Every structure is written in structure tokens, then in C-alpha cells.
Amino acid sequence: MLAVGFSCMAFVMLRIGDRKSEIKILSIGGGAGEIDLQILSKVQIQHPGIHINNEVVEPSAEQIAKYKELVAKTSNLENIKFAWHKETSSEYQNRIMEKKEFQKWDFIHMIQMLYYVKDIPATLKFFHSLLATNAKMLIILVSGISGWNKLWKKYGSRLPQDDLCQYVTSSDLTQMLDKLGIKYECYDLLSTMDISDCFIDGNENGELLCDFLTETCNFNTTAPPDLKAEIMKDLQESEFSLKKEGKVLFNNSLSFIVVEA
Ligand SMILES: *[C@@H]1O[C@H](CO)[C@@H](O)[C@H](O)[C@H]1NC(C)=O
Ligand SMILES: *[C@@H]1O[C@H](CO)[C@@H](O)[C@H](O)[C@H]1NC(C)=O
């Protein structure tokens, strides 16, 4: 799904690291590295032969292990130096603040991770301060026009509140950036997710999808019947999903927010 966006993302890279002998990239919440490696290959194309220093902040040891495996079996990474920090973005932030080692970065990205950050404005402010001249920060998260926004606005208060995950979309984020006086551009990437299975009785994949959409464990069996009925009906409405060729396609549009140094 995200792969589509990366061809139109080349523009983000156009000016990063101009006239530099090394490009420094900081990946916040780099996960298992699939997207990171796509980004790196774009940077390599834009800046052939240049040395890249890619550091990853990722709290999950399991994800880091997968990332390392992926790097080991991918070719053409000779000019890239990798380093991993097993910590959350706020742990990284605290560590850097304590050591007062504020090195600057040419490109920082936060892809689908701000939901897990407690103090988003402080995080934005901190990482923005680490951008070198002409550097950029890329944030990807669900769009304010997506079905997620409507689902969270309408049902958020009736769904289990999870301390670890916040309902935040690009419209919340652009408001925060405006408040902080940080310059950015926001692009929507239209995308859908096939949720047809949710409406097939006894479909296992459908049950998992429903749990994912509502961030509820065993939604089908644990949710109050009235809430369940309302959500299942709404998910098929045009506000939330597109109906096409017998399929129900949830509006999963994402936003790419490009923040300037
Ligand atoms: C998602 O919803 C927005 C706003 O209603 C709409 O403009 C967009 O076309 C929808 N995306 C898809 C893929 O249906
Ligand atoms: C939800 O649970 C009921 C009762 O256990 C079951 O009959 C039904 O098939 C499930 N619905 C879906 C959509 O899986």
C-alpha cells in the first residue's frame, strides 16, 4: 500500500544533502525496514555513489532483528552504514538531551508511528530542531479525509481506550505544526483497504480486520450489540467506504507531510 507513494515521493529527496559528501538519515520507528530500504534506494538514485549514514530508532528487538536480516540479504547497500537504537522516540530524545550531542540530520522520517507517541508537539519540535540546513522531515499517517478519522471521531469514546495508541490524523498534526510555527506541505495519497470479509459471517480474516479497525480484541464477541450494529452499518456507508464490484473498500487514505528545516 505504501509502495505506491514512494514514486511520487522522489521530490521529497530532490534537495536533501545537496553538496554533501555524506547524507545522514534518521528513521524514527523504522520497524522491520521494508519502507526504509525503499527510501534508501530512492536516495541512492538521487545521489549516486554518495555515502549514507542511516540510523534507526525502533523499540522492538524483534523488528530490529528482522531489519538486520533484510539488510543482510539485500544487495547494493555497500555505501550505506546502518546503526540501530533499541528505544522509543522519547527515550532517544531524552538520551540526546542528556548527552547534549545534537548532531544534525539531512532527512528524518516518521512513518505510521506518531500514534504511539505521548507528547506529539514536543516530539515534533525536538526532531525539527535536529534538521540540518535544507533538510526535510517526512511524516506519514492516516489522513484527515480517511475513514479512520470518521471512525475515531464518531466512536472513539465508545471503543476501549488504549493508553498506548492515540487517535491522531494528518488534520490534528497540521494544526500542531501551525501552532509550533513549523513550515510544511501536506499531500494526500488516496488508498483503500478491502474490508469485505468483515461482513461475511464466521470469516476469520474478517474478524481480525474488525479488531484492527476498532482496535478491540475480539470485537465481534465483546462489543455491546448496539455499538457493533452501528459500526458494521457505518463501515459500509459512503462516508467510510467505497462499494465497488461487490467489495467494501475502507477509505484508508494517508497523508505525506513534508516538514522544512
Ligand atoms: C476518501 O474520502 C475522501 C473524502 O470524502 C474522498 O475525497 C476520497 O476520494 C476517498 N478516497 C477513496 C479512495 O475513496
Ligand atoms: C460473530 O459471532 C457470532 C456468534 O459467535 C457468529 O455467529 C458470527 O458469524 C460472527 N460474525 C462474523 C462477522 O464473523
Coordinates of C-alpha atoms and ligand atoms in Angstrom, one line a residue:
M1 CA 0.0 0.0 0.0
L2 CA 2.7 2.5 1.0
A3 CA 4.9 1.5 -2.0
V4 CA 2.6 3.4 -4.3
G5 CA 3.5 6.6 -2.6
F6 CA 7.2 6.3 -3.0
S7 CA 7.3 7.1 -6.7
C8 CA 5.7 10.4 -6.0
M9 CA 8.0 10.9 -3.1
A10 CA 11.1 11.3 -5.1
F11 CA 10.5 15.1 -4.9
V12 CA 11.0 15.0 -1.2
M13 CA 14.5 13.8 -1.7
L14 CA 15.4 16.1 -4.5
R15 CA 17.2 18.7 -2.4
I16 CA 18.3 16.8 0.7
G17 CA 22.0 16.6 1.3
D18 CA 23.0 18.9 -1.6
R19 CA 26.7 19.3 -2.0
K20 CA 27.5 17.0 0.9
S21 CA 29.9 14.1 1.0
E22 CA 27.6 12.2 3.3
I23 CA 23.8 12.1 3.8
K24 CA 22.6 11.4 7.3
I25 CA 19.2 9.8 7.7
L26 CA 17.3 9.2 10.9
S27 CA 14.4 6.7 10.8
I28 CA 12.1 7.0 13.7
G29 CA 10.1 3.8 14.2
G30 CA 11.8 2.1 11.3
G31 CA 10.2 -1.3 12.1
A32 CA 11.4 -4.2 10.0
G33 CA 13.0 -1.9 7.5
E34 CA 10.9 -2.6 4.3
I35 CA 9.9 1.0 3.8
D36 CA 13.3 2.3 5.0
L37 CA 15.1 0.3 2.3
Q38 CA 12.7 1.7 -0.3
I39 CA 13.5 5.2 0.8
L40 CA 17.3 4.4 0.8
S41 CA 17.1 3.1 -2.7
K42 CA 15.5 6.4 -3.8
V43 CA 18.2 8.4 -2.1
Q44 CA 20.8 6.3 -3.8
I45 CA 19.3 7.0 -7.2
Q46 CA 19.2 10.8 -6.5
H47 CA 22.7 10.8 -5.1
P48 CA 24.7 8.1 -6.9
G49 CA 27.7 6.9 -5.0
I50 CA 27.3 9.2 -2.0
H51 CA 27.9 7.7 1.4
I52 CA 24.7 7.4 3.5
N53 CA 24.6 7.1 7.3
N54 CA 21.3 5.6 8.2
E55 CA 20.3 5.4 11.9
V56 CA 17.2 3.7 13.1
V57 CA 15.2 4.3 16.4
E58 CA 13.0 1.3 17.0
P59 CA 11.8 0.0 20.4
S60 CA 11.1 -3.6 19.3
A61 CA 14.1 -6.0 19.4
E62 CA 12.1 -8.4 17.1
Q63 CA 11.6 -5.7 14.5
I64 CA 15.3 -4.7 14.6
A65 CA 16.3 -8.4 14.1
K66 CA 14.1 -8.5 11.0
Y67 CA 15.5 -5.3 9.8
K68 CA 19.1 -6.6 10.1
E69 CA 18.1 -9.8 8.3
L70 CA 16.6 -7.8 5.5
V71 CA 19.8 -5.7 5.2
A72 CA 21.9 -8.8 5.1
K73 CA 20.0 -10.3 2.2
T74 CA 19.7 -7.0 0.1
S75 CA 22.3 -6.1 -2.4
N76 CA 23.6 -2.7 -3.4
L77 CA 23.8 -1.4 0.2
E78 CA 27.6 -1.1 0.2
N79 CA 27.6 2.7 0.5
I80 CA 25.2 2.7 3.5
K81 CA 26.2 2.5 7.1
F82 CA 23.4 1.2 9.4
A83 CA 23.0 1.7 13.1
W84 CA 20.1 0.7 15.3
H85 CA 19.0 2.2 18.6
K86 CA 16.6 0.0 20.6
E87 CA 14.5 2.7 22.1
T88 CA 11.3 4.7 21.7
S89 CA 11.5 8.2 20.1
S90 CA 11.1 9.8 23.6
E91 CA 13.8 7.6 25.1
Y92 CA 16.1 8.7 22.2
Q93 CA 15.1 12.3 22.7
N94 CA 15.9 12.1 26.5
R95 CA 19.2 10.4 25.8
I96 CA 20.3 13.1 23.3
M97 CA 19.2 15.9 25.6
E98 CA 21.2 14.5 28.5
K99 CA 24.3 14.0 26.4
K100 CA 23.8 17.3 24.6
E101 CA 25.0 15.7 21.4
F102 CA 22.8 17.5 18.9
Q103 CA 24.0 16.2 15.6
K104 CA 22.1 17.4 12.6
W105 CA 20.3 15.2 10.1
D106 CA 19.6 15.7 6.3
F107 CA 16.4 13.6 6.4
I108 CA 14.3 12.4 9.3
H109 CA 11.2 10.2 8.7
M110 CA 8.4 9.1 11.0
I111 CA 6.2 6.7 9.1
Q112 CA 2.9 5.5 10.7
M113 CA 4.4 5.9 14.2
L114 CA 3.1 9.1 15.8
Y115 CA 0.0 7.2 17.1
Y116 CA 2.4 5.7 19.7
V117 CA 3.9 9.0 20.9
K118 CA 2.5 10.6 24.1
D119 CA 3.6 14.2 23.6
I120 CA 3.5 14.7 19.8
P121 CA 4.1 18.5 19.8
A122 CA 7.3 18.1 21.9
T123 CA 8.4 15.3 19.6
L124 CA 7.9 17.4 16.5
K125 CA 9.7 20.3 18.0
F126 CA 12.6 18.2 19.1
F127 CA 13.2 16.4 15.8
H128 CA 12.6 19.6 13.8
S129 CA 15.5 21.1 15.8
L130 CA 17.8 18.3 14.6
L131 CA 17.3 19.1 10.9
A132 CA 20.4 20.5 9.0
T133 CA 20.1 23.4 6.6
N134 CA 17.9 22.4 3.6
A135 CA 17.0 19.1 5.4
K136 CA 13.5 17.7 5.4
M137 CA 11.4 15.6 7.7
L138 CA 8.7 13.3 6.3
I139 CA 5.7 12.2 8.4
I140 CA 3.2 9.7 7.1
L141 CA 0.0 9.0 8.9
V142 CA -3.7 8.4 8.2
S143 CA -5.3 11.3 6.5
G144 CA -8.0 13.6 8.0
I145 CA -10.1 12.6 5.0
S146 CA -9.8 8.9 5.7
G147 CA -12.4 6.6 7.1
W148 CA -10.2 6.3 10.2
N149 CA -10.8 10.0 11.1
K150 CA -14.6 9.5 10.9
L151 CA -14.5 6.2 12.8
W152 CA -12.3 7.7 15.6
K153 CA -14.3 10.9 15.8
K154 CA -17.6 9.2 15.9
Y155 CA -16.8 6.1 18.0
G156 CA -13.5 6.8 19.8
S157 CA -15.2 7.5 23.1
R158 CA -17.1 4.2 23.0
L159 CA -14.2 2.0 22.0
P160 CA -11.7 0.6 24.5
Q161 CA -9.2 3.4 25.4
D162 CA -5.7 2.2 24.8
D163 CA -3.1 4.2 26.5
L164 CA -0.5 3.1 24.0
C165 CA -2.2 4.3 20.9
Q166 CA -3.7 7.7 20.1
Y167 CA -6.3 8.7 17.6
V168 CA -4.3 11.1 15.6
T169 CA -4.7 12.1 11.9
S170 CA -3.0 14.5 9.5
S171 CA -5.5 17.2 10.3
D172 CA -4.5 17.1 14.0
L173 CA -0.9 17.1 13.0
T174 CA -1.1 20.1 10.7
Q175 CA -2.8 22.0 13.5
M176 CA 0.1 21.2 15.8
L177 CA 2.6 22.2 13.2
D178 CA 0.8 25.5 12.6
K179 CA 0.8 26.2 16.4
L180 CA 4.5 25.5 16.5
G181 CA 5.1 27.8 13.6
I182 CA 6.8 25.0 11.6
K183 CA 6.6 25.1 7.8
Y184 CA 5.3 22.0 6.0
E185 CA 3.4 20.8 2.9
C186 CA 0.7 18.1 3.1
Y187 CA -0.1 15.7 0.3
D188 CA -2.9 13.1 0.4
L189 CA -2.4 9.7 -1.0
L190 CA -5.7 8.1 -1.8
S191 CA -5.8 4.5 -0.8
T192 CA -8.3 1.9 0.2
M193 CA -8.3 -1.3 2.3
D194 CA -10.6 -4.2 1.3
I195 CA -12.8 -5.0 4.4
S196 CA -15.4 -7.1 2.6
D197 CA -14.6 -10.1 4.8
C198 CA -15.8 -8.2 7.9
F199 CA -19.3 -8.7 6.6
I200 CA -19.1 -12.5 6.0
D201 CA -20.3 -14.5 8.9
G202 CA -17.7 -16.6 10.6
N203 CA -14.9 -15.3 8.4
E204 CA -11.7 -15.4 10.4
N205 CA -9.9 -12.8 8.4
G206 CA -13.0 -10.6 8.7
E207 CA -12.9 -10.8 12.5
L208 CA -9.3 -9.9 12.6
L209 CA -9.9 -6.9 10.3
C210 CA -12.7 -5.8 12.5
D211 CA -10.5 -6.0 15.6
F212 CA -7.9 -3.9 13.7
L213 CA -10.4 -1.3 12.6
T214 CA -11.8 -0.9 16.1
E215 CA -8.6 -1.6 17.9
T216 CA -10.6 -4.0 20.0
C217 CA -9.7 -7.6 20.9
N218 CA -12.5 -10.0 19.6
F219 CA -14.8 -7.1 18.7
N220 CA -17.4 -9.4 17.3
T221 CA -17.9 -11.2 20.6
T222 CA -17.0 -8.5 23.2
A223 CA -18.6 -5.3 21.8
P224 CA -22.0 -4.2 23.0
P225 CA -24.6 -5.3 20.4
D226 CA -25.9 -1.8 19.6
L227 CA -22.4 -0.4 19.1
K228 CA -21.5 -3.4 16.9
A229 CA -24.6 -2.9 14.8
E230 CA -23.9 0.8 14.3
I231 CA -20.3 0.4 13.4
M232 CA -21.0 -2.5 11.0
K233 CA -23.6 -0.4 9.3
D234 CA -21.5 2.7 9.1
L235 CA -18.5 0.9 7.7
Q236 CA -20.5 0.2 4.6
E237 CA -21.6 3.9 4.2
S238 CA -20.1 6.0 1.6
E239 CA -18.6 8.3 4.2
F240 CA -16.4 5.5 5.4
S241 CA -16.0 3.1 2.4
L242 CA -16.4 2.8 -1.3
K243 CA -18.5 0.0 -2.7
K244 CA -17.1 -1.4 -5.8
E245 CA -17.6 -4.7 -7.7
G246 CA -19.3 -6.3 -4.6
K247 CA -16.4 -5.2 -2.4
V248 CA -16.3 -2.9 0.5
L249 CA -13.2 -0.7 0.3
F250 CA -12.5 1.2 3.5
N251 CA -11.1 4.7 2.9
N252 CA -7.5 4.3 4.1
S253 CA -6.1 7.5 2.6
L254 CA -2.8 8.6 4.0
S255 CA -1.1 11.9 4.3
F256 CA 2.5 12.7 3.4
I257 CA 3.6 15.7 5.4
V258 CA 6.9 17.2 4.3
V259 CA 8.4 19.5 7.0
E260 CA 11.0 22.0 6.1
A261 CA 14.1 22.7 8.3
Ligands
LIG1 C1 -11.8 9.1 0.8 O1 -12.6 10.2 1.3 C2 -12.3 11.4 0.7 C3 -13.2 12.5 1.4 O2 -14.5 12.1 1.5 C4 -12.6 11.4 -0.8 O3 -12.2 12.6 -1.4 C5 -11.7 10.3 -1.4 O4 -11.9 10.2 -2.8 C6 -11.9 9.0 -0.7 N1 -10.9 8.0 -1.2 C7 -11.3 6.9 -1.8 C8 -10.1 6.1 -2.3 O5 -12.4 6.6 -1.9
LIG2 C1 -19.8 -13.1 15.2 O1 -20.0 -14.0 16.2 C2 -21.2 -14.8 16.0 C3 -21.5 -15.6 17.3 O2 -20.4 -16.1 17.8 C4 -21.1 -15.6 14.8 O3 -22.2 -16.3 14.6 C5 -20.8 -14.7 13.6 O4 -20.6 -15.4 12.5 C6 -19.7 -13.7 13.9 N1 -19.7 -12.7 12.9 C7 -18.7 -12.5 12.0 C8 -18.9 -11.4 11.1 O5 -17.8 -13.2 12.0

